[in-house]
Amino acid sequence: MNRGSYPYRLTPEDRLIISKWKWRLGIAYGAILFVLLLVMVANPSRDRSDIAKNPADHGFSSASVAGENRSR
């Protein structure tokens, strides 16, 4: 579809409003991204020492399930 079928031209006021909305959306998404990055930095995931201390996280090894650790 060609653009000639919509003869509406933006006025300078319309362009200004669109420009302001773009800036506001950019600032809002940037702020959300910044907060998410702060949360990630301030609350890092558990490291291996924390995982090793938690006995509930330990499961069966794949070798023991497959029968590799037989004592014959």
Tab-separated table of N, CA and C in Angstrom:
chain	number	residue	atom	x	y	z
A	1	MET	N	0.852	-1.170	0.000
A	1	MET	CA	0.000	0.000	0.000
A	1	MET	C	0.898	1.233	0.000
A	2	ASN	N	0.641	2.109	-0.884
A	2	ASN	CA	1.492	3.296	-0.955
A	2	ASN	C	1.038	4.354	0.054
A	3	ARG	N	1.954	5.230	0.397
A	3	ARG	CA	1.664	6.250	1.400
A	3	ARG	C	0.745	7.339	0.862
A	4	GLY	N	0.594	7.408	-0.426
A	4	GLY	CA	-0.276	8.419	-1.013
A	4	GLY	C	-1.746	8.204	-0.693
A	5	SER	N	-2.097	7.006	-0.262
A	5	SER	CA	-3.488	6.740	0.050
A	5	SER	C	-3.895	7.365	1.381
A	6	TYR	N	-2.931	7.785	2.177
A	6	TYR	CA	-3.208	8.480	3.434
A	6	TYR	C	-2.599	9.880	3.351
A	7	PRO	N	-3.364	10.846	2.919
A	7	PRO	CA	-2.798	12.174	2.677
A	7	PRO	C	-2.552	13.000	3.944
A	8	TYR	N	-2.821	12.451	5.139
A	8	TYR	CA	-2.674	13.223	6.366
A	8	TYR	C	-1.208	13.552	6.618
A	9	ARG	N	-0.941	14.806	6.879
A	9	ARG	CA	0.416	15.271	7.179
A	9	ARG	C	0.451	15.673	8.649
A	10	LEU	N	1.522	15.299	9.322
A	10	LEU	CA	1.662	15.678	10.719
A	10	LEU	C	1.952	17.165	10.842
A	11	THR	N	1.303	17.766	11.808
A	11	THR	CA	1.573	19.168	12.095
A	11	THR	C	2.796	19.250	12.996
A	12	PRO	N	3.411	20.404	13.118
A	12	PRO	CA	4.550	20.535	14.041
A	12	PRO	C	4.175	20.179	15.483
A	13	GLU	N	2.934	20.470	15.877
A	13	GLU	CA	2.498	20.113	17.229
A	13	GLU	C	2.433	18.594	17.395
A	14	ASP	N	1.930	17.901	16.351
A	14	ASP	CA	1.871	16.441	16.389
A	14	ASP	C	3.271	15.842	16.487
A	15	ARG	N	4.203	16.379	15.724
A	15	ARG	CA	5.580	15.889	15.771
A	15	ARG	C	6.191	16.097	17.150
A	16	LEU	N	5.892	17.219	17.774
A	16	LEU	CA	6.400	17.506	19.107
A	16	LEU	C	5.828	16.523	20.135
A	17	ILE	N	4.546	16.240	20.037
A	17	ILE	CA	3.911	15.296	20.952
A	17	ILE	C	4.503	13.903	20.774
A	18	ILE	N	4.691	13.469	19.527
A	18	ILE	CA	5.266	12.154	19.257
A	18	ILE	C	6.691	12.086	19.795
A	19	SER	N	7.444	13.154	19.599
A	19	SER	CA	8.815	13.198	20.091
A	19	SER	C	8.860	13.095	21.613
A	20	LYS	N	7.969	13.820	22.288
A	20	LYS	CA	7.920	13.754	23.755
A	20	LYS	C	7.544	12.361	24.238
A	21	TRP	N	6.591	11.725	23.571
A	21	TRP	CA	6.189	10.375	23.961
A	21	TRP	C	7.332	9.393	23.780
A	22	LYS	N	8.088	9.537	22.702
A	22	LYS	CA	9.226	8.647	22.485
A	22	LYS	C	10.253	8.807	23.596
A	23	TRP	N	10.550	10.037	23.976
A	23	TRP	CA	11.505	10.283	25.049
A	23	TRP	C	10.987	9.718	26.371
A	24	ARG	N	9.719	9.924	26.642
A	24	ARG	CA	9.154	9.433	27.907
A	24	ARG	C	9.159	7.908	27.967
A	25	LEU	N	8.824	7.266	26.869
A	25	LEU	CA	8.879	5.803	26.839
A	25	LEU	C	10.308	5.299	27.001
A	26	GLY	N	11.236	5.957	26.355
A	26	GLY	CA	12.643	5.582	26.489
A	26	GLY	C	13.136	5.729	27.916
A	27	ILE	N	12.737	6.819	28.571
A	27	ILE	CA	13.138	7.032	29.959
A	27	ILE	C	12.487	5.992	30.863
A	28	ALA	N	11.224	5.688	30.643
A	28	ALA	CA	10.534	4.703	31.475
A	28	ALA	C	11.165	3.318	31.322
A	29	TYR	N	11.406	2.871	30.092
A	29	TYR	CA	12.028	1.569	29.890
A	29	TYR	C	13.464	1.553	30.405
A	30	GLY	N	14.170	2.657	30.258
A	30	GLY	CA	15.525	2.755	30.797
A	30	GLY	C	15.539	2.648	32.313
A	31	ALA	N	14.578	3.279	32.966
A	31	ALA	CA	14.491	3.202	34.422
A	31	ALA	C	14.181	1.781	34.877
A	32	ILE	N	13.286	1.113	34.170
A	32	ILE	CA	12.968	-0.276	34.511
A	32	ILE	C	14.203	-1.158	34.341
A	33	LEU	N	14.922	-0.973	33.270
A	33	LEU	CA	16.132	-1.749	33.035
A	33	LEU	C	17.172	-1.461	34.108
A	34	PHE	N	17.305	-0.208	34.500
A	34	PHE	CA	18.259	0.180	35.539
A	34	PHE	C	17.911	-0.481	36.870
A	35	VAL	N	16.643	-0.490	37.234
A	35	VAL	CA	16.211	-1.123	38.484
A	35	VAL	C	16.479	-2.629	38.435
A	36	LEU	N	16.196	-3.261	37.316
A	36	LEU	CA	16.466	-4.691	37.190
A	36	LEU	C	17.957	-4.996	37.318
A	37	LEU	N	18.788	-4.157	36.733
A	37	LEU	CA	20.229	-4.347	36.864
A	37	LEU	C	20.680	-4.155	38.308
A	38	LEU	N	20.116	-3.177	39.004
A	38	LEU	CA	20.455	-2.977	40.413
A	38	LEU	C	20.060	-4.180	41.252
A	39	VAL	N	18.913	-4.755	40.988
A	39	VAL	CA	18.470	-5.936	41.727
A	39	VAL	C	19.408	-7.102	41.465
A	40	MET	N	19.833	-7.270	40.235
A	40	MET	CA	20.741	-8.358	39.907
A	40	MET	C	22.088	-8.179	40.603
A	41	VAL	N	22.580	-6.958	40.670
A	41	VAL	CA	23.876	-6.706	41.296
A	41	VAL	C	23.774	-6.823	42.813
A	42	ALA	N	22.708	-6.324	43.391
A	42	ALA	CA	22.557	-6.315	44.845
A	42	ALA	C	22.198	-7.681	45.396
A	43	ASN	N	21.571	-8.527	44.611
A	43	ASN	CA	21.125	-9.828	45.081
A	43	ASN	C	21.610	-10.903	44.121
A	44	PRO	N	22.914	-11.223	44.154
A	44	PRO	CA	23.411	-12.228	43.215
A	44	PRO	C	22.866	-13.610	43.559
A	45	SER	N	22.872	-14.468	42.589
A	45	SER	CA	22.366	-15.823	42.810
A	45	SER	C	23.310	-16.562	43.749
A	46	ARG	N	22.823	-17.666	44.273
A	46	ARG	CA	23.640	-18.433	45.223
A	46	ARG	C	24.904	-18.939	44.547
A	47	ASP	N	25.996	-18.900	45.277
A	47	ASP	CA	27.228	-19.437	44.717
A	47	ASP	C	27.360	-20.913	45.101
A	48	ARG	N	28.406	-21.549	44.654
A	48	ARG	CA	28.558	-22.998	44.841
A	48	ARG	C	28.710	-23.379	46.309
A	49	SER	N	29.308	-22.530	47.122
A	49	SER	CA	29.464	-22.883	48.531
A	49	SER	C	28.105	-22.928	49.226
A	50	ASP	N	27.190	-22.048	48.861
A	50	ASP	CA	25.851	-22.093	49.439
A	50	ASP	C	25.110	-23.351	48.989
A	51	ILE	N	25.300	-23.732	47.753
A	51	ILE	CA	24.625	-24.915	47.229
A	51	ILE	C	25.173	-26.171	47.901
A	52	ALA	N	26.493	-26.217	48.128
A	52	ALA	CA	27.104	-27.385	48.746
A	52	ALA	C	26.650	-27.556	50.192
A	53	LYS	N	26.314	-26.481	50.873
A	53	LYS	CA	25.894	-26.549	52.272
A	53	LYS	C	24.441	-27.004	52.419
A	54	ASN	N	23.658	-26.922	51.386
A	54	ASN	CA	22.243	-27.239	51.467
A	54	ASN	C	22.027	-28.702	51.084
A	55	PRO	N	21.712	-29.581	52.067
A	55	PRO	CA	21.563	-31.003	51.728
A	55	PRO	C	20.318	-31.296	50.895
A	56	ALA	N	19.335	-30.410	50.891
A	56	ALA	CA	18.125	-30.660	50.109
A	56	ALA	C	18.394	-30.561	48.617
A	57	ASP	N	19.457	-29.877	48.238
A	57	ASP	CA	19.771	-29.730	46.821
A	57	ASP	C	20.480	-30.943	46.239
A	58	HIS	N	20.988	-31.834	47.101
A	58	HIS	CA	21.747	-32.973	46.597
A	58	HIS	C	20.789	-34.076	46.162
A	59	GLY	N	20.989	-34.541	44.978
A	59	GLY	CA	20.171	-35.629	44.456
A	59	GLY	C	21.060	-36.823	44.165
A	60	PHE	N	20.563	-37.712	43.360
A	60	PHE	CA	21.339	-38.878	42.970
A	60	PHE	C	22.213	-38.517	41.781
A	61	SER	N	23.395	-39.084	41.743
A	61	SER	CA	24.245	-38.846	40.587
A	61	SER	C	23.746	-39.690	39.423
A	62	SER	N	24.040	-39.257	38.244
A	62	SER	CA	23.589	-40.008	37.075
A	62	SER	C	24.288	-41.351	36.985
A	63	ALA	N	25.529	-41.436	37.500
A	63	ALA	CA	26.247	-42.706	37.469
A	63	ALA	C	25.590	-43.721	38.395
A	64	SER	N	25.145	-43.280	39.575
A	64	SER	CA	24.508	-44.225	40.495
A	64	SER	C	23.146	-44.657	39.971
A	65	VAL	N	22.460	-43.782	39.303
A	65	VAL	CA	21.166	-44.135	38.735
A	65	VAL	C	21.349	-45.112	37.582
A	66	ALA	N	22.409	-44.934	36.804
A	66	ALA	CA	22.662	-45.804	35.650
A	66	ALA	C	23.274	-47.129	36.067
A	67	GLY	N	23.712	-47.268	37.320
A	67	GLY	CA	24.277	-48.523	37.773
A	67	GLY	C	25.782	-48.613	37.599
A	68	GLU	N	26.455	-47.509	37.465
A	68	GLU	CA	27.898	-47.513	37.266
A	68	GLU	C	28.661	-47.783	38.560
A	69	ASN	N	28.080	-47.534	39.703
A	69	ASN	CA	28.771	-47.681	40.977
A	69	ASN	C	28.403	-49.010	41.653
A	70	ARG	N	28.496	-50.082	40.955
A	70	ARG	CA	28.194	-51.383	41.540
A	70	ARG	C	29.432	-51.899	42.269
A	71	SER	N	29.196	-52.547	43.357
A	71	SER	CA	30.331	-53.107	44.103
A	71	SER	C	30.324	-54.630	43.938
A	72	ARG	N	30.883	-55.134	42.874
A	72	ARG	CA	30.981	-56.583	42.595
A	72	ARG	C	32.395	-56.989	42.494
